[in-house]
Amino acid sequence: MANGRAAMQRQTDLATVPAPGCPAFAFNMCCALKPDARGLPADMQAQDVAVAARRTIWRAGETIDGVPIICQGWAATVITLSDGRRQILAFLLPGELVCASLVYNAVSPSSLEAVTDVHYRQFKRQAIRAAMERDPKLTLTLAKLWADENARGDRLILDLGQRSADERIASLIVNLADRLARRGPMPDGTMEFPLRLHHIADATGLTAVHAGRVLTEFRRAGLIELSDRALTLLKPDELRRIVGLL
Amino acid sequence: MANGRAAMQRQTDLATVPAPGCPAFAFNMCCALKPDARGLPADMQAQDVAVAARRTIWRAGETIDGVPIICQGWAATVITLSDGRRQILAFLLPGELVCASLVYNAVSPSSLEAVTDVHYRQFKRQAIRAAMERDPKLTLTLAKLWADENARGDRLILDLGQRSADERIASLIVNLADRLARRGPMPDGTMEFPLRLHHIADATGLTAVHAGRVLTEFRRAGLIELSDRALTLLKPDELRRIVGLL
DNA sequence: CGTGAGCTTGACTTGTTTCAACCAACGTGG
DNA sequence: CCACGTTGGTTGAAACAAGTCAAGCTCACG
C-alpha cells in the first residue's frame, strides 16, 4: 500500500481536531459528543481510523466496538453470498452514520468496504447511548437517521425488484447526486464519482459489462458526462424522468 | 364485503381482552402498555381495527395516528410506481409490528394492504413513547424489532439483486416458514400459506406467470405441496440448499 | 347463471448474462 | 529505464432466463 504512511499521518492530524471536514447529517451527534468530553481523554470517546481504497474494513457478523461515522471518502456496505455473488446495500458518503443498528447491537449485519481512501471516526457505543439519555432529542435524531436508512433500503428494493437496467442506473446516479447536492453546491452539475463499474454492478444487481453498456448509452444520449472520476448531469430532468420521479 | 359484520363483532369482542391471540415478538409492548392503563380509558391507549382481505389499509405518505401491530391475518407493505408496477417490501404476520419508524414519525413510507382478513391493534404513539421513557428496556426491544426489520430488508435486497427466480421463491418460502415456526409448531411441516401468485410475484420482482411456473416446478420436483392455502415443506433441506443456506 | 379473480400452459420476444478478446493506465520490481 | 502483472473499461457474438401475450380452465360469489 503506497499511502499507508500518508494515511497514518492524516489519522494523527485529525485526532487533534474535534470534527474534521465531517459535514452535515450525523453532525448533530459529533457536536453533542465532542464538546462535553468531561474528564475523559478524547480517544476514549472516539477513535479515528484511516483505510485505503478497496480495503475491507470489517466483515458481516463481526463485532464492532463502536459506532462509525464516515468523515472522508466513500464506503459501501456489502453482503456476500458463499458462491461469491456480492450485493452492495448502500454507499456511504462523508458525514453519514455507517449503520444505525450499531448503536444498539455490536454485531454488524453487513461488511463494510472502502470505495475510495476513507477516514472514519468510531464513537464509543456507551458514549452515544449516554448522550441520548441525557438529551432525548438525540434519540429523535437517531430515529430520523435510522428511518432515512430504511427509506434508502426500500428504494433499493423497489429498484431491484421492479426497474430495468437503465432505470436502476439512472436511479443510482440521481440518488447520489441528490445526496451530494444536499451537503454542498454542485458547480455545473458536476460531482465527484469514484465508483467503478463493478461497484455500480454490485449495487444494481447487474453485471459490470452491462452496467458499462448502459453508461455509454447514457453518454451517447447526452444525458451525462463521465470521466476521471467526475460525473456531470447534462440533462438531470431527463434522468429523473427515466426513474419515474418528475 | 361478506364478513363485515363478523369482523365488527370480533372487533368489539377483542376490545375487552388485553392481548388477544396476538403472539410473540411485539408482545413485550402489548404487555407493557395494557396492564398500566392508569386512569385512561382502554380505547385511548389502543384501537382495534378489522380489515377485509385485499383491502388497502393506508397508502404511502398518509399520516397514521398510531403504531399498528398485526393481531390476526397476513398483511403486506407495498410501494407502487406511477405506472402501476408494485413491490412488496415485507409480509407481516400476526404479532408483528407494522413499521418501527411509525413510533417516531407518523408519515408512513409505504402502503399497507391486507392479504387475508386482518385484525390489527393500533397503539397511541404517545403511549408507546411514554412507556419507553418509563422503561428503557422497551427502547432496546424496539431497537431489536427495528433491526429485525432492517435485516429482512437487507435479505430482500440480496434476493432481488443477486438471486435467480428459483432462489428468490425458495428464499421467500423458507423465510416465511422460519418465521411461522418461531411462533408455533408446524405439524408435518405444513403451514398456512394465503399468498396468491401475484403476491409472490410482487414480492420477488417476477411476474405472476413465472412465479407460477417455478412453483409447479417445485411441486414436480417433490420439494413442496401447495393447495388450499396450505403449504407443506416436503424437502426443507433441499429448499435451503437452493437458497444457499445450509 | 353470469362475472371476476385466480391458476396453468404454450409459443414467442426481449433484456441481460456469459464468454472472449483486446486495450489503456498504473505501480512494482528488476 | 523497461518489462510486467493488476485493475478497469469497451465491444461483439451467442446463450439463456424471464417477460409478454393469449387462451382456456376452475371456483367462489352475488
Coordinates of C-alpha atoms (C1' of nucleotides) in Angstrom, one line a residue:
Chain A
M1 CA 0.0 0.0 0.0
A2 CA 1.6 3.2 -1.2
N3 CA -0.4 5.5 1.0
G4 CA 0.0 3.6 4.2
R5 CA 2.2 6.2 5.9
A6 CA 0.2 9.1 4.5
A7 CA -3.0 7.6 6.0
M8 CA -1.3 7.2 9.3
Q9 CA -0.2 10.8 9.3
R10 CA -3.7 12.0 8.4
Q11 CA -5.0 10.0 11.3
T12 CA -2.9 11.6 13.9
D13 CA -3.5 15.1 12.5
L14 CA -7.2 14.6 12.7
A15 CA -7.2 13.2 16.2
T16 CA -6.4 16.7 17.5
V17 CA -9.3 18.4 15.7
P18 CA -12.8 17.9 17.1
A19 CA -14.9 17.4 14.0
P20 CA -12.7 17.5 10.9
G21 CA -14.2 18.1 7.5
C22 CA -17.1 16.0 8.5
P23 CA -20.2 17.7 7.2
A24 CA -24.0 17.5 7.6
F25 CA -26.2 14.8 8.8
A26 CA -24.7 12.9 11.7
F27 CA -23.1 16.2 12.7
N28 CA -25.7 16.6 15.4
M29 CA -24.1 13.7 17.2
C30 CA -20.5 14.8 16.6
C31 CA -21.3 18.1 18.2
A32 CA -23.2 16.6 21.1
L33 CA -20.5 14.2 22.0
K34 CA -17.3 16.2 21.5
P35 CA -17.9 19.4 23.5
D36 CA -18.6 17.7 26.8
A37 CA -15.9 15.0 26.9
R38 CA -15.9 15.7 30.6
G39 CA -12.8 14.3 32.1
L40 CA -12.4 11.5 29.6
P41 CA -9.4 11.6 27.3
A42 CA -10.5 12.3 23.7
D43 CA -9.5 8.9 22.5
M44 CA -11.9 7.3 25.0
Q45 CA -14.8 8.9 23.3
A46 CA -13.9 8.3 19.7
Q47 CA -11.2 6.7 17.6
D48 CA -10.1 7.9 14.2
V49 CA -9.3 5.4 11.6
A50 CA -7.9 5.7 8.0
V51 CA -8.4 3.0 5.4
A52 CA -7.0 2.7 1.9
A53 CA -9.3 2.4 -1.1
R54 CA -10.7 -1.1 -1.9
R55 CA -9.9 -2.4 1.6
T56 CA -12.5 -4.4 3.6
I57 CA -13.0 -2.6 6.9
W58 CA -14.9 -5.4 8.5
R59 CA -16.9 -8.4 7.5
A60 CA -20.6 -9.3 8.2
G61 CA -21.0 -10.9 11.6
E62 CA -18.0 -9.3 13.2
T63 CA -18.3 -7.4 16.5
I64 CA -17.7 -3.7 16.1
D65 CA -16.8 -1.9 19.3
G66 CA -18.1 1.5 18.4
V67 CA -20.4 3.4 16.1
P68 CA -18.6 4.7 13.0
I69 CA -19.3 7.8 11.1
I70 CA -17.6 8.5 7.7
C71 CA -15.6 11.6 7.7
Q72 CA -13.9 11.5 4.3
G73 CA -14.3 9.3 1.2
W74 CA -16.9 6.9 0.1
A75 CA -17.6 3.5 1.6
A76 CA -20.1 0.7 0.9
T77 CA -22.0 -1.8 2.9
V78 CA -21.9 -5.3 1.3
I79 CA -23.4 -8.7 1.7
T80 CA -21.5 -11.6 0.1
L81 CA -23.0 -14.9 -0.9
S82 CA -21.0 -18.1 -0.4
D83 CA -20.6 -18.5 -4.1
G84 CA -19.0 -15.1 -4.5
R85 CA -22.0 -13.0 -5.6
R86 CA -22.0 -9.6 -3.9
Q87 CA -24.7 -7.1 -3.2
I88 CA -24.0 -3.5 -2.2
L89 CA -26.7 -2.4 0.2
A90 CA -25.7 1.3 0.3
F91 CA -23.0 3.7 -0.5
L92 CA -21.9 5.8 2.5
L93 CA -20.9 9.4 1.9
P94 CA -18.9 11.7 4.1
G95 CA -20.8 12.7 7.2
E96 CA -23.1 9.6 7.2
L97 CA -23.6 7.2 10.0
V98 CA -22.5 3.7 8.9
C99 CA -25.3 1.7 10.4
A100 CA -27.8 2.9 12.9
S101 CA -28.4 -0.5 14.5
L102 CA -24.8 -0.5 15.7
V103 CA -25.8 1.9 18.4
Y104 CA -27.8 -0.9 20.0
N105 CA -26.1 -4.0 18.7
A106 CA -22.4 -4.5 18.2
V107 CA -22.7 -7.3 15.6
S108 CA -22.6 -5.9 12.1
P109 CA -25.2 -7.3 9.7
S110 CA -23.1 -6.5 6.7
S111 CA -19.5 -6.0 5.6
L112 CA -18.0 -2.5 5.2
E113 CA -15.7 -1.7 2.3
A114 CA -13.8 1.4 1.4
V115 CA -14.5 2.6 -2.1
T116 CA -12.0 5.5 -2.0
D117 CA -9.5 6.2 0.7
V118 CA -11.7 6.5 3.7
H119 CA -11.4 8.2 7.0
Y120 CA -14.0 7.4 9.7
R121 CA -14.4 8.2 13.3
Q122 CA -15.7 5.5 15.6
F123 CA -17.6 6.7 18.6
K124 CA -17.9 4.6 21.8
R125 CA -21.3 3.0 21.9
Q126 CA -21.7 3.8 25.5
A127 CA -20.8 7.5 24.9
I128 CA -23.6 7.8 22.3
R129 CA -26.1 5.9 24.5
A130 CA -25.3 8.1 27.4
A131 CA -25.6 11.3 25.4
M132 CA -29.0 10.1 24.2
E133 CA -30.2 9.5 27.7
R134 CA -29.0 13.0 28.7
D135 CA -30.6 14.6 25.7
P136 CA -33.8 12.9 24.4
K137 CA -33.6 15.0 21.3
L138 CA -30.6 12.9 20.2
T139 CA -32.9 9.8 20.3
L140 CA -35.1 11.5 17.8
T141 CA -32.1 12.4 15.7
L142 CA -31.0 8.7 15.6
A143 CA -34.6 7.6 14.8
K144 CA -34.5 10.1 11.9
L145 CA -31.2 8.7 10.6
W146 CA -32.4 5.2 11.0
A147 CA -35.6 6.0 9.1
D148 CA -33.5 7.5 6.3
E149 CA -31.5 4.3 6.2
N150 CA -34.7 2.4 5.8
A151 CA -36.0 4.7 3.1
R152 CA -32.9 4.1 1.1
G153 CA -33.2 0.4 1.6
D154 CA -36.8 0.4 0.5
R155 CA -35.9 2.4 -2.6
L156 CA -33.3 -0.1 -3.5
I157 CA -35.8 -2.9 -3.1
L158 CA -38.1 -1.1 -5.5
D159 CA -35.2 -0.5 -8.0
L160 CA -34.0 -4.1 -7.9
G161 CA -37.5 -5.7 -7.9
Q162 CA -39.3 -3.5 -10.5
R163 CA -36.9 -1.4 -12.6
S164 CA -35.0 -2.2 -15.7
A165 CA -31.2 -1.8 -16.0
D166 CA -31.5 1.8 -17.4
E167 CA -33.8 2.8 -14.7
R168 CA -31.7 1.3 -11.9
I169 CA -28.6 3.1 -13.0
A170 CA -30.4 6.4 -13.5
S171 CA -31.9 5.9 -10.1
L172 CA -28.5 5.3 -8.6
I173 CA -27.0 8.4 -10.2
V174 CA -29.9 10.7 -9.3
N175 CA -29.9 9.4 -5.7
L176 CA -26.2 10.0 -5.3
A177 CA -26.5 13.4 -6.9
D178 CA -29.3 14.4 -4.6
R179 CA -27.4 13.4 -1.5
L180 CA -24.2 15.1 -2.6
A181 CA -26.2 18.3 -3.5
R182 CA -27.7 18.4 -0.1
R183 CA -24.2 18.7 1.5
G184 CA -22.8 21.3 -0.8
P185 CA -23.3 23.1 -4.1
M186 CA -22.5 21.2 -7.3
P187 CA -20.9 23.6 -9.7
D188 CA -22.1 23.0 -13.3
G189 CA -23.9 19.9 -12.1
T190 CA -20.6 18.1 -11.7
M191 CA -19.9 15.8 -8.9
E192 CA -17.1 13.5 -7.8
F193 CA -18.0 10.0 -8.8
P194 CA -15.4 7.5 -7.6
L195 CA -17.4 4.4 -8.3
R196 CA -16.0 1.7 -10.6
L197 CA -18.2 -0.3 -12.9
H198 CA -18.1 -3.3 -10.5
H199 CA -19.4 -1.0 -7.7
I200 CA -22.3 0.1 -9.9
A201 CA -22.9 -3.5 -10.9
D202 CA -22.9 -4.9 -7.4
A203 CA -25.3 -2.1 -6.3
T204 CA -27.8 -2.5 -9.1
G205 CA -27.7 -6.3 -9.4
L206 CA -26.3 -6.1 -12.9
T207 CA -23.0 -7.3 -14.4
A208 CA -20.2 -4.8 -14.8
V209 CA -20.3 -5.4 -18.6
H210 CA -24.0 -4.4 -18.8
A211 CA -23.6 -1.5 -16.4
G212 CA -20.8 -0.2 -18.7
R213 CA -23.1 -0.6 -21.8
V214 CA -25.9 1.4 -20.1
L215 CA -23.4 4.2 -19.1
T216 CA -22.0 4.5 -22.7
E217 CA -25.6 4.6 -23.9
F218 CA -26.3 7.4 -21.4
R219 CA -23.2 9.2 -22.6
R220 CA -24.2 8.9 -26.3
A221 CA -27.7 10.1 -25.5
G222 CA -26.1 13.2 -24.0
L223 CA -27.5 12.6 -20.5
I224 CA -24.3 12.5 -18.6
E225 CA -20.6 13.1 -19.0
L226 CA -18.4 10.7 -17.0
S227 CA -14.6 10.6 -16.9
D228 CA -11.8 11.0 -14.5
R229 CA -14.0 10.0 -11.5
A230 CA -16.2 13.0 -12.2
L231 CA -19.8 12.9 -13.4
T232 CA -21.8 15.7 -14.9
L233 CA -25.5 15.7 -15.2
L234 CA -26.2 17.2 -18.6
K235 CA -29.9 16.5 -18.6
P236 CA -30.9 15.9 -15.0
D237 CA -34.6 16.2 -15.8
E238 CA -34.3 13.5 -18.4
L239 CA -32.6 11.2 -15.9
R240 CA -35.3 11.8 -13.3
R241 CA -37.9 11.1 -16.0
I242 CA -36.3 7.7 -16.6
V243 CA -36.5 7.0 -12.9
G244 CA -40.2 8.0 -12.9
L245 CA -39.8 10.9 -10.5
L246 CA -40.7 14.2 -12.0
Chain B
M1 CA -67.8 -7.5 2.0
A2 CA -69.4 -10.7 3.3
N3 CA -67.7 -10.7 6.7
G4 CA -68.2 -7.0 7.5
R5 CA -70.5 -7.8 10.4
A6 CA -68.4 -10.8 11.6
A7 CA -65.4 -8.5 11.6
M8 CA -67.2 -5.9 13.6
Q9 CA -68.3 -8.5 16.1
R10 CA -64.7 -9.8 16.5
Q11 CA -63.6 -6.2 17.0
T12 CA -65.8 -5.5 19.9
D13 CA -65.0 -8.9 21.5
L14 CA -61.3 -8.2 21.3
A15 CA -61.6 -4.7 22.8
T16 CA -62.4 -6.3 26.1
V17 CA -59.4 -8.7 26.1
P18 CA -56.0 -7.3 26.9
A19 CA -53.8 -9.1 24.3
P20 CA -56.0 -11.3 22.1
G21 CA -54.4 -14.1 20.2
C22 CA -51.6 -11.8 19.4
P23 CA -48.4 -14.0 19.9
A24 CA -44.7 -13.4 20.1
F25 CA -42.5 -10.6 19.1
A26 CA -44.1 -7.2 19.8
F27 CA -45.8 -9.0 22.7
N28 CA -43.4 -7.2 25.0
M29 CA -45.1 -4.0 24.1
C30 CA -48.6 -5.2 24.4
C31 CA -47.9 -6.4 27.9
A32 CA -46.1 -3.3 28.9
L33 CA -48.8 -1.0 27.7
K34 CA -52.0 -2.7 28.7
P35 CA -51.6 -3.5 32.4
D36 CA -51.0 0.0 33.5
A37 CA -53.6 1.9 31.5
R38 CA -53.8 4.1 34.6
G39 CA -56.9 6.1 34.6
L40 CA -57.1 6.3 30.8
P41 CA -60.0 4.5 29.1
A42 CA -58.8 1.5 27.2
D43 CA -59.7 3.0 23.8
M44 CA -57.4 5.9 24.4
Q45 CA -54.4 3.5 24.6
A46 CA -55.2 1.4 21.6
Q47 CA -57.7 1.0 18.9
D48 CA -58.8 -2.3 17.3
V49 CA -59.4 -2.4 13.6
A50 CA -60.6 -5.2 11.3
V51 CA -60.0 -5.2 7.6
A52 CA -61.2 -7.5 4.8
A53 CA -58.8 -9.4 2.6
R54 CA -57.3 -7.5 -0.3
R55 CA -58.2 -4.1 1.1
T56 CA -55.7 -1.3 1.2
I57 CA -55.4 -0.2 4.8
W58 CA -53.5 3.0 4.1
R59 CA -51.4 4.5 1.3
A60 CA -47.7 5.6 1.3
G61 CA -47.4 9.2 2.5
E62 CA -50.5 9.1 4.6
T63 CA -50.4 10.2 8.3
I64 CA -51.0 7.3 10.7
D65 CA -52.1 8.4 14.1
G66 CA -50.8 5.3 16.0
V67 CA -48.5 2.4 15.8
P68 CA -50.2 -0.8 14.5
I69 CA -49.4 -4.3 15.4
I70 CA -51.0 -7.2 13.5
C71 CA -53.1 -9.4 15.7
Q72 CA -54.6 -11.8 13.1
G73 CA -54.1 -12.5 9.4
W74 CA -51.4 -11.5 7.0
A75 CA -50.7 -8.1 5.6
A76 CA -48.1 -6.6 3.3
T77 CA -46.2 -3.3 3.0
V78 CA -46.2 -2.1 -0.6
I79 CA -44.6 0.6 -2.8
T80 CA -46.4 1.4 -6.0
L81 CA -44.8 3.1 -9.0
S82 CA -46.8 5.6 -11.0
D83 CA -47.1 3.2 -14.0
G84 CA -48.6 0.5 -11.8
R85 CA -45.6 -1.6 -11.0
R86 CA -45.8 -2.8 -7.4
Q87 CA -43.2 -4.0 -5.0
I88 CA -44.0 -5.8 -1.7
L89 CA -41.4 -4.8 0.9
A90 CA -42.5 -7.3 3.5
F91 CA -45.2 -9.7 4.6
L92 CA -46.4 -9.0 8.1
L93 CA -47.5 -12.0 10.2
P94 CA -49.7 -12.0 13.4
G95 CA -47.8 -10.4 16.3
E96 CA -45.6 -8.3 14.2
L97 CA -45.1 -4.5 14.4
V98 CA -46.1 -3.0 11.1
C99 CA -43.3 -0.4 10.8
A100 CA -40.9 0.6 13.6
S101 CA -40.3 4.1 12.2
L102 CA -44.0 4.9 12.9
V103 CA -43.1 5.1 16.6
Y104 CA -41.2 8.3 15.8
N105 CA -42.8 9.5 12.6
A106 CA -46.5 9.5 11.7
V107 CA -45.9 9.6 7.9
S108 CA -45.9 6.1 6.5
P109 CA -43.2 5.4 4.0
S110 CA -45.2 2.6 2.3
S111 CA -48.8 1.4 1.7
L112 CA -50.3 -1.3 3.9
E113 CA -52.5 -4.0 2.4
A114 CA -54.4 -6.8 3.9
V115 CA -53.5 -10.2 2.3
T116 CA -56.1 -12.1 4.3
D117 CA -58.8 -10.7 6.6
V118 CA -56.7 -8.8 9.1
H119 CA -57.2 -7.6 12.6
Y120 CA -54.7 -5.1 14.0
R121 CA -54.4 -3.1 17.1
Q122 CA -53.2 0.5 16.8
F123 CA -51.4 1.8 19.9
K124 CA -51.2 5.5 20.6
R125 CA -47.8 6.8 19.6
Q126 CA -47.6 8.8 22.8
A127 CA -48.5 5.8 24.9
I128 CA -45.6 3.8 23.4
R129 CA -43.2 6.7 23.7
A130 CA -44.2 7.3 27.3
A131 CA -43.8 3.6 28.1
M132 CA -40.4 3.6 26.6
E133 CA -39.3 6.5 28.7
R134 CA -40.6 4.8 31.9
D135 CA -38.9 1.5 31.0
P136 CA -35.6 1.9 29.0
K137 CA -35.7 -1.8 28.2
L138 CA -38.6 -1.1 25.9
T139 CA -36.3 1.1 23.9
L140 CA -34.0 -1.8 23.4
T141 CA -36.9 -4.0 22.5
L142 CA -37.9 -1.5 19.8
A143 CA -34.3 -1.3 18.6
K144 CA -34.3 -5.1 18.3
L145 CA -37.6 -5.1 16.3
W146 CA -36.3 -2.3 14.1
A147 CA -33.0 -4.1 13.4
D148 CA -35.0 -7.3 12.5
E149 CA -37.0 -5.2 10.0
N150 CA -33.7 -4.0 8.5
A151 CA -32.3 -7.5 8.4
R152 CA -35.4 -8.6 6.4
G153 CA -35.0 -5.7 4.1
D154 CA -31.3 -6.4 3.5
R155 CA -32.1 -10.0 2.8
L156 CA -34.7 -8.9 0.2
I157 CA -32.2 -6.7 -1.4
L158 CA -29.8 -9.6 -1.7
D159 CA -32.6 -11.8 -3.1
L160 CA -33.7 -9.3 -5.7
G161 CA -30.2 -8.2 -6.7
Q162 CA -28.4 -11.5 -6.8
R163 CA -30.7 -14.5 -6.9
S164 CA -32.5 -16.3 -9.7
A165 CA -36.2 -16.8 -9.8
D166 CA -36.0 -20.3 -8.2
E167 CA -33.8 -19.0 -5.5
R168 CA -36.0 -16.0 -4.8
I169 CA -39.1 -18.1 -4.4
A170 CA -37.3 -20.7 -2.3
S171 CA -35.9 -17.9 -0.1
L172 CA -39.4 -16.5 0.4
I173 CA -40.9 -19.8 1.3
V174 CA -38.0 -20.7 3.7
N175 CA -38.2 -17.2 5.3
L176 CA -41.9 -17.4 5.9
A177 CA -41.6 -21.0 7.2
D178 CA -38.9 -20.0 9.7
R179 CA -40.9 -17.0 10.9
L180 CA -44.1 -19.1 11.3
A181 CA -42.2 -21.9 13.0
R182 CA -40.8 -19.5 15.6
R183 CA -44.3 -18.7 16.8
G184 CA -45.7 -22.2 17.0
P185 CA -45.1 -25.7 15.9
M186 CA -45.7 -26.7 12.3
P187 CA -47.2 -30.2 12.3
D188 CA -45.9 -32.3 9.4
G189 CA -44.1 -29.3 8.1
T190 CA -47.4 -27.8 7.0
M191 CA -48.1 -24.1 7.3
E192 CA -50.9 -21.8 6.2
F193 CA -50.0 -20.0 3.0
P194 CA -52.6 -17.5 2.0
L195 CA -50.4 -15.8 -0.7
R196 CA -51.7 -15.5 -4.2
L197 CA -49.4 -15.8 -7.2
H198 CA -49.5 -12.0 -7.6
H199 CA -48.3 -11.6 -4.0
I200 CA -45.4 -13.8 -4.6
A201 CA -44.7 -12.0 -7.9
D202 CA -44.8 -8.6 -6.3
A203 CA -42.6 -9.7 -3.5
T204 CA -39.9 -11.4 -5.7
G205 CA -39.9 -9.0 -8.6
L206 CA -41.2 -11.6 -11.0
T207 CA -44.4 -11.9 -13.0
A208 CA -47.2 -14.0 -11.6
V209 CA -46.9 -16.3 -14.7
H210 CA -43.3 -17.1 -14.0
A211 CA -43.8 -17.4 -10.2
G212 CA -46.5 -20.0 -11.1
R213 CA -44.1 -21.9 -13.3
V214 CA -41.5 -22.0 -10.6
L215 CA -44.0 -23.3 -8.1
T216 CA -45.2 -26.1 -10.3
E217 CA -41.6 -26.9 -11.0
F218 CA -41.0 -27.2 -7.2
R219 CA -44.1 -29.3 -6.9
R220 CA -43.0 -31.7 -9.7
A221 CA -39.6 -31.9 -8.0
G222 CA -41.3 -33.0 -4.8
L223 CA -40.0 -30.1 -2.8
I224 CA -43.3 -28.8 -1.7
E225 CA -47.0 -29.5 -1.7
L226 CA -49.3 -26.5 -2.1
S227 CA -53.0 -26.4 -2.3
D228 CA -56.0 -24.9 -0.4
R229 CA -53.8 -22.1 1.0
A230 CA -51.7 -24.6 2.8
L231 CA -48.0 -25.3 2.0
T232 CA -46.0 -28.4 3.1
L233 CA -42.3 -28.5 3.0
L234 CA -41.5 -31.9 1.7
K235 CA -37.8 -31.4 1.4
P236 CA -36.9 -28.4 3.5
D237 CA -33.2 -29.1 3.4
E238 CA -33.3 -29.1 -0.4
L239 CA -35.1 -25.8 -0.4
R240 CA -32.5 -24.3 2.0
R241 CA -29.7 -25.6 -0.3
I242 CA -31.2 -23.8 -3.2
V243 CA -31.2 -20.5 -1.1
G244 CA -27.6 -21.2 -0.2
L245 CA -28.1 -21.5 3.5
L246 CA -27.2 -25.0 4.8
Chain C
dC1 C1' -76.2 -18.0 -14.3
dG2 C1' -73.0 -14.6 -15.2
dT3 C1' -68.9 -12.3 -13.6
dG4 C1' -64.4 -11.7 -11.9
dA5 C1' -60.4 -13.4 -9.7
dG6 C1' -57.0 -16.7 -9.9
dC7 C1' -54.2 -20.6 -12.0
dT8 C1' -52.0 -23.2 -15.8
dT9 C1' -49.9 -23.9 -20.3
dG10 C1' -47.8 -22.8 -24.9
dA11 C1' -45.4 -20.0 -28.3
dC12 C1' -42.8 -16.1 -29.0
dT13 C1' -39.9 -12.0 -27.7
dT14 C1' -36.7 -9.4 -25.2
dG15 C1' -33.3 -7.9 -21.8
dT16 C1' -29.4 -9.3 -19.6
dT17 C1' -25.7 -12.6 -19.0
dT18 C1' -21.8 -15.0 -20.4
dC19 C1' -17.6 -15.7 -22.7
dA20 C1' -13.9 -13.8 -25.1
dA21 C1' -10.7 -10.8 -26.8
dC22 C1' -8.4 -6.5 -26.7
dC23 C1' -6.7 -2.0 -25.0
dA24 C1' -5.3 1.7 -21.6
dA25 C1' -3.4 3.2 -17.3
dC26 C1' -0.7 2.4 -13.4
dG27 C1' 2.5 0.8 -9.8
dT28 C1' 6.2 -2.5 -9.0
dG29 C1' 10.5 -4.5 -9.3
dG30 C1' 14.4 -5.8 -11.9
Chain D
dC1 C1' 14.6 2.7 -17.9
dC2 C1' 11.8 -1.0 -19.5
dA3 C1' 9.0 -5.3 -18.6
dC4 C1' 5.4 -6.8 -16.1
dG5 C1' 1.1 -8.0 -13.6
dT6 C1' -3.1 -5.9 -12.0
dT7 C1' -7.1 -3.4 -12.3
dG8 C1' -10.5 -1.3 -15.1
dG9 C1' -13.0 -0.4 -19.4
dT10 C1' -15.0 -1.5 -24.1
dT11 C1' -17.0 -4.3 -27.7
dG12 C1' -19.1 -8.3 -30.2
dA13 C1' -21.5 -12.8 -30.7
dA14 C1' -24.1 -16.3 -28.8
dA15 C1' -26.9 -18.4 -24.9
dC16 C1' -30.3 -18.1 -21.6
dA17 C1' -33.7 -16.5 -18.1
dA18 C1' -37.6 -14.2 -17.6
dG19 C1' -41.3 -11.4 -19.7
dT20 C1' -45.4 -11.0 -22.8
dC21 C1' -49.4 -12.3 -24.9
dA22 C1' -53.2 -15.3 -25.4
dA23 C1' -56.3 -19.0 -24.5
dG24 C1' -58.7 -22.0 -21.6
dC25 C1' -59.9 -23.5 -17.1
dT26 C1' -61.8 -23.6 -12.2
dC27 C1' -64.0 -21.7 -8.5
dA28 C1' -66.5 -18.6 -5.4
dC29 C1' -69.8 -15.1 -5.1
dG30 C1' -73.8 -12.4 -5.9

